[in-house]
Short mmCIF file of C-alpha atoms and ligand atoms in Angstrom, two decimals:
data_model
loop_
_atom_site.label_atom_id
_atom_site.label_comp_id
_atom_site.label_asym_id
_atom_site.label_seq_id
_atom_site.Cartn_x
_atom_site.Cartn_y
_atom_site.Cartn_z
CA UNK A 275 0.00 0.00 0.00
CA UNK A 276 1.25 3.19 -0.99
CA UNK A 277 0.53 6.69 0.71
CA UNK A 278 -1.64 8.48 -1.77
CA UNK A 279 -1.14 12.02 -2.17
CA UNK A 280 -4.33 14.24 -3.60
CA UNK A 281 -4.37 18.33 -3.94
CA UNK A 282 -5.41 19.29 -0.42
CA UNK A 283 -5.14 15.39 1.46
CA UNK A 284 -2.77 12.74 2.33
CA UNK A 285 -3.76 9.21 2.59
CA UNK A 286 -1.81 7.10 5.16
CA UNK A 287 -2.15 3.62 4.78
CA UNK A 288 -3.36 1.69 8.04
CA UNK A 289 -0.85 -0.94 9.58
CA UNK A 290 0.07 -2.19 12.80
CA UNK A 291 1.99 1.25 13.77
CA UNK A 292 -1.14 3.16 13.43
CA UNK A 293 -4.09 1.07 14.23
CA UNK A 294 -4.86 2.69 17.03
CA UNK A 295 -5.33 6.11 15.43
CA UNK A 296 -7.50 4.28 12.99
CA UNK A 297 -9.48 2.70 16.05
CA UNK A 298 -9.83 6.14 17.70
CA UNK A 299 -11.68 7.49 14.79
CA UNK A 300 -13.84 4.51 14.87
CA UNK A 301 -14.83 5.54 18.20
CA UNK A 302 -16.46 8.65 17.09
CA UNK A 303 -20.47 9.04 18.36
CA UNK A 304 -22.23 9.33 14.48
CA UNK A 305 -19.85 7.10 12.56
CA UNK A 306 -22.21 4.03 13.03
CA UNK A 307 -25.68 5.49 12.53
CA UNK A 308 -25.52 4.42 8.51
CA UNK A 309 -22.73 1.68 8.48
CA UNK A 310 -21.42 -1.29 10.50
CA UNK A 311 -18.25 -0.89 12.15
CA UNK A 312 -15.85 -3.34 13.98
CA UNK A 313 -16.61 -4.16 17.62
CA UNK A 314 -13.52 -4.58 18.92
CA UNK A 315 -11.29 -3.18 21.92
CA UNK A 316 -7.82 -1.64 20.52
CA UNK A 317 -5.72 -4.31 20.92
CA UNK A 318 -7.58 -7.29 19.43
CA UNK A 319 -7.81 -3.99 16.24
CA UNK A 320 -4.18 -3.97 15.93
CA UNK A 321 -3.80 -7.78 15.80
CA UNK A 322 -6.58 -7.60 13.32
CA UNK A 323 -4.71 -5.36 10.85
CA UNK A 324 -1.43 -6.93 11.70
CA UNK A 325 -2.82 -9.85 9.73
CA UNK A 326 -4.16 -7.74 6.34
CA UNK A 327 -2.42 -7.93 3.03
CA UNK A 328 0.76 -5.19 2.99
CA UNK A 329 0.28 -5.08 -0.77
CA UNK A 330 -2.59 -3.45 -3.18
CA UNK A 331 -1.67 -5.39 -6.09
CA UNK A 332 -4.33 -7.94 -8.76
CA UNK A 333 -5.45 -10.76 -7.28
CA UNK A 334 -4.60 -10.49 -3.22
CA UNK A 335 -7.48 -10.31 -1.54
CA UNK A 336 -8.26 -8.46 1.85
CA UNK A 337 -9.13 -5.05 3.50
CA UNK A 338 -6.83 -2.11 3.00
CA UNK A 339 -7.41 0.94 4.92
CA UNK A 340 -5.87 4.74 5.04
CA UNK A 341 -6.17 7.16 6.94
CA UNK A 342 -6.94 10.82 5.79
CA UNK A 343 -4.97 13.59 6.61
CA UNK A 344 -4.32 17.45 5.63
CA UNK A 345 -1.72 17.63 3.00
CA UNK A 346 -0.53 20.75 4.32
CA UNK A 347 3.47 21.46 4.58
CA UNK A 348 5.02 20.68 8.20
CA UNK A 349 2.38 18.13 8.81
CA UNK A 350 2.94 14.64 9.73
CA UNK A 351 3.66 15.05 13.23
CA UNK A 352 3.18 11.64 15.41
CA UNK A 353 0.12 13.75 17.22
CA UNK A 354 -1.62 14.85 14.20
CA UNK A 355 -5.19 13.57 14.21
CA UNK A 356 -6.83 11.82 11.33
CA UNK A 357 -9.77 13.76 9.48
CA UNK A 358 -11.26 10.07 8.19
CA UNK A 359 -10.64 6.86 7.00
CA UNK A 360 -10.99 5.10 3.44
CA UNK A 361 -11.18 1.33 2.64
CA UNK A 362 -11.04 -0.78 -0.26
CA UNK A 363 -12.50 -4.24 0.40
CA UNK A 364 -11.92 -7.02 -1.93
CA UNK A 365 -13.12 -10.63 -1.83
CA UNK A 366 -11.58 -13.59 -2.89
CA UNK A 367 -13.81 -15.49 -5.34
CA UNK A 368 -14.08 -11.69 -7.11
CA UNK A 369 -10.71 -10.12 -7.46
CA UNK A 370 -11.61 -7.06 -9.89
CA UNK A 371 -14.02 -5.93 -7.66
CA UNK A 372 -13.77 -3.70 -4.80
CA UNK A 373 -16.05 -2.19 -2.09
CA UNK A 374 -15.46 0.89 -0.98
CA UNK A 375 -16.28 2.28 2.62
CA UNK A 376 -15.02 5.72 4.04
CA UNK A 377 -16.21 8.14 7.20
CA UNK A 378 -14.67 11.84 8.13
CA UNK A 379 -15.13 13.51 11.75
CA UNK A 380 -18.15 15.60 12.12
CA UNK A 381 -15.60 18.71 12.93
CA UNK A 382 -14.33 18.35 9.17
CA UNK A 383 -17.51 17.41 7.08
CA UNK A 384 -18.77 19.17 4.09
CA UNK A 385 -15.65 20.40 3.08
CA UNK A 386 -14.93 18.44 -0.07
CA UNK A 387 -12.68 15.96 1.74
CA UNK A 388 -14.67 12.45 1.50
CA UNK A 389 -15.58 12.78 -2.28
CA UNK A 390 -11.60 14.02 -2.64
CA UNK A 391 -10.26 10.98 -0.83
CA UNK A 392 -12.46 8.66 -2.09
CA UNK A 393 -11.95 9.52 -5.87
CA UNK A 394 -8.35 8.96 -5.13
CA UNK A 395 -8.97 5.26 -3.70
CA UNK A 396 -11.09 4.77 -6.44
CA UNK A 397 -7.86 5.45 -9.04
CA UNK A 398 -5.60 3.49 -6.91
CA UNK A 399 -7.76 0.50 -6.93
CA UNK A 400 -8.01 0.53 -10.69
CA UNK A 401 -4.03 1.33 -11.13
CA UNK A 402 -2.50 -0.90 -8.89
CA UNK A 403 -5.40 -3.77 -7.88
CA UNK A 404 -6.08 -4.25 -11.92
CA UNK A 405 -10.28 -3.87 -10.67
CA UNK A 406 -12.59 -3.55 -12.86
CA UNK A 407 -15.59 -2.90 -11.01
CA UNK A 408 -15.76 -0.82 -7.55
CA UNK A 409 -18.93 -1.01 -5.57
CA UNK A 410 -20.43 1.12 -2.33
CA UNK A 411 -23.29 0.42 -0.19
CA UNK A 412 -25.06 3.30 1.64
CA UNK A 413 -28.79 3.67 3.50
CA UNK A 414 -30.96 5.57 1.33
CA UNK A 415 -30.88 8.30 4.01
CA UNK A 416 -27.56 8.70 3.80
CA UNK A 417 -27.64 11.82 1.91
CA UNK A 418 -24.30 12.87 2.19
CA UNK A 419 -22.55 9.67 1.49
CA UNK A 420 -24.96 9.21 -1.54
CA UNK A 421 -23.63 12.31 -2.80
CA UNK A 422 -20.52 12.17 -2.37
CA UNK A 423 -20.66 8.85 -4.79
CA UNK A 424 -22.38 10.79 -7.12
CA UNK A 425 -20.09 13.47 -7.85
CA UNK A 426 -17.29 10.67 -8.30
CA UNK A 427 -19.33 9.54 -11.20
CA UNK A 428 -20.96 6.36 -9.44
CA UNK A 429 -24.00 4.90 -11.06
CA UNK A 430 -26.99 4.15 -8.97
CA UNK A 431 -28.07 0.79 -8.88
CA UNK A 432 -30.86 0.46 -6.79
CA UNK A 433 -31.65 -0.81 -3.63
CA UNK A 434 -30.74 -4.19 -2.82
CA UNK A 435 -33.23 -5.19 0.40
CA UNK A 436 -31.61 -6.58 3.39
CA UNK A 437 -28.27 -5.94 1.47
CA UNK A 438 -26.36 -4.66 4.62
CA UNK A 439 -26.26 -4.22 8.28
CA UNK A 440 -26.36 -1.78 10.72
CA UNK A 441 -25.37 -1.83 14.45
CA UNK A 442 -26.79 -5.75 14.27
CA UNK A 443 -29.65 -5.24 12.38
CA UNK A 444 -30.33 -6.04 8.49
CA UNK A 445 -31.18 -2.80 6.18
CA UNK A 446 -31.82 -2.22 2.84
CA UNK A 447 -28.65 -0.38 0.88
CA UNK A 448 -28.95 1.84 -2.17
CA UNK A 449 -26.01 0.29 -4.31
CA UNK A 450 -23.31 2.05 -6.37
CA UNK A 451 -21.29 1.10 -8.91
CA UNK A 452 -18.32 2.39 -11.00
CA UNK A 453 -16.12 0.21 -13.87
CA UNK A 454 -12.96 1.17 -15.47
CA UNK A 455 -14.74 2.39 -18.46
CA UNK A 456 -16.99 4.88 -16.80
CA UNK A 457 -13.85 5.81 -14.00
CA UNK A 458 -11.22 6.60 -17.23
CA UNK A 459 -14.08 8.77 -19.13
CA UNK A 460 -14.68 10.99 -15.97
CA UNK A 461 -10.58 10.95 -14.64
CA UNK A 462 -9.59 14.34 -16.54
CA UNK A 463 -12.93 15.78 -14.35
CA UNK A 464 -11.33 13.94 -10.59
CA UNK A 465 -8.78 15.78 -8.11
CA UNK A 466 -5.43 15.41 -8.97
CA UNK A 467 -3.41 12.38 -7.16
CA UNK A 468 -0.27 10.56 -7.10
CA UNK A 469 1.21 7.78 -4.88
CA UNK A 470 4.55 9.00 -3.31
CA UNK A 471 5.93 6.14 -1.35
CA UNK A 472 5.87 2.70 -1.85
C1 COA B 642 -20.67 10.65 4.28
C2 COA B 642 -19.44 11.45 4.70
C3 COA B 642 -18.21 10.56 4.59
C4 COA B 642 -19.29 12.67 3.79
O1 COA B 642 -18.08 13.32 4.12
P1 COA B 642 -17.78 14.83 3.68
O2 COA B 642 -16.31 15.04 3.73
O3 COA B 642 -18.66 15.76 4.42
O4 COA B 642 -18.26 14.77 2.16
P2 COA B 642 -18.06 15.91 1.04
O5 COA B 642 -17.88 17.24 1.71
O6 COA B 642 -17.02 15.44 0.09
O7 COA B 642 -19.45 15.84 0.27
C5 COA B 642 -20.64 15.89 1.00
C6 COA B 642 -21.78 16.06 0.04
O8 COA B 642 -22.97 15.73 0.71
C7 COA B 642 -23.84 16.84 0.68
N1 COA B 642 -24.58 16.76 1.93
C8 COA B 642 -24.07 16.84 3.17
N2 COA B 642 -25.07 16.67 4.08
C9 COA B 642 -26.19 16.45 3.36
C10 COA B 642 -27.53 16.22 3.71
N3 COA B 642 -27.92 16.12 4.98
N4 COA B 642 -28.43 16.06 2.72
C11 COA B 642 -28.06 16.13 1.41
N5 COA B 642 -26.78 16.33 1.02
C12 COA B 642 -25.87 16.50 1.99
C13 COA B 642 -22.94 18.02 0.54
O9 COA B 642 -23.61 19.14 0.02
C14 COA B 642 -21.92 17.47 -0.44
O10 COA B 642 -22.44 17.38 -1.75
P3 COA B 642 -21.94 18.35 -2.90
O11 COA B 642 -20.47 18.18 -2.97
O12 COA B 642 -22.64 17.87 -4.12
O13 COA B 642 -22.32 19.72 -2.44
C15 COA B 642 -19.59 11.97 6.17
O14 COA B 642 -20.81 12.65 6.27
C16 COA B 642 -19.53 10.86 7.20
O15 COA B 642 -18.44 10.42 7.58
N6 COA B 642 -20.70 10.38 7.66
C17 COA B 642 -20.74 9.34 8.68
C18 COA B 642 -20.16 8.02 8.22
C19 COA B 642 -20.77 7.56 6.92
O16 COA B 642 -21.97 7.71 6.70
N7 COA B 642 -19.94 6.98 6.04
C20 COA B 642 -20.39 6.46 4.75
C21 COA B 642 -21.06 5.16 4.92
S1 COA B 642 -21.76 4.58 3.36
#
């Protein structure tokens, strides 16, 4: 996994080192009102991501998560604090496809920084995982979420009934789609990104 650079954000990727800054976003109040979240205290988190997939490359299944951070010169102290998290799940049997999940804190929202980071995970998926097909699952009454996936060029799919969860309990999910075809058509129209470390 590769830090991902965009105009205003950087995107850390998650590992062992930083787990716990990952898990102290998680603990924020509103992050699970739309989406199901892991359950678990910090340590048994770090072991957790201790066991992911290091590499974002075709076929290697797993979750890979960053963290979302100001881009901003002199930054990268050890107590800066994250602004989000995005992820890029990928299943085994289906390779070349991805889900995509992704929260920011309530102090930094509506700012342009979810749609900015998640158009960026949305190019490195199809650069360096070879997808073909990334996928997002919201509530219907997730408004902002459902908007930010629109402005990335996402195609709505419809709602799939019972198709996720929510603190325990089944929902329906509006689905979202977006292939390589449709991401290289609208890529000239996306933030500018780059991956500076390997
Ligand atoms: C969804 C979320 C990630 C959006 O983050 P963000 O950084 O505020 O997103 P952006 O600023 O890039 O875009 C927000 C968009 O939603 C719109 N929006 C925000 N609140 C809205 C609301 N209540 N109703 C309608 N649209 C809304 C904004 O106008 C903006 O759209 P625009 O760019 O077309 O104007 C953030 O609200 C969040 O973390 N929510 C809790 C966790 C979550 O729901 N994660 C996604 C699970 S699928």
């Amino acid at each position: 996994m590769r830090t991902i650079q965009t105009r205003r954000l950087r995107l850390v990727p998650v590992n062992e080192k930083n787990a716990h800054l990952l898990w102290d976003v998680l603990q924020e109040p509103d992050l699970r009102d739309f989406q199901d979240l892991p359950d678990l205290d910090v340590s048994q988190f770090e072991r957790t991501v201790a066991a992911r997939p290091r590499r974002l490359q075709a076929s290697v299944a797993g979750r890979f998560e960053w963290l979302i951070y100001f881009a901003r010169a002199g930054e990268g102290r050890p107590d800066e604090v994250p602004l989000g998290w995005v992820s890029l799940r990928i299943a085994e049997r289906t390779p070349t496809t991805a889900e995509i999940g992704y929260s920011v804190v309530r102090a930094h929202r509506e700012r342009g920084i979810a749609t900015e980071a998640v158009a960026a995970l949305v190019g490195e998926g199809f650069d360096q995982a070879d997808l073909r097909l990334v996928r997002a699952f919201c509530v219907p009454e997730n408004r902002a979420s459902r908007a930010v996936l629109r402005r990335i060029g996402f195609r709505d799919e419809g709602v799939v009934r019972h198709g996720g969860t929510v603190e325990g309990h089944a929902v329906d999910v509006v689905a979202h789609n977006i292939d390589r075809g449709m991401w290289e058509s609208r890529k000239s129209a996306t933030p500018n990104r780059s991956a500076i470390r390997s």
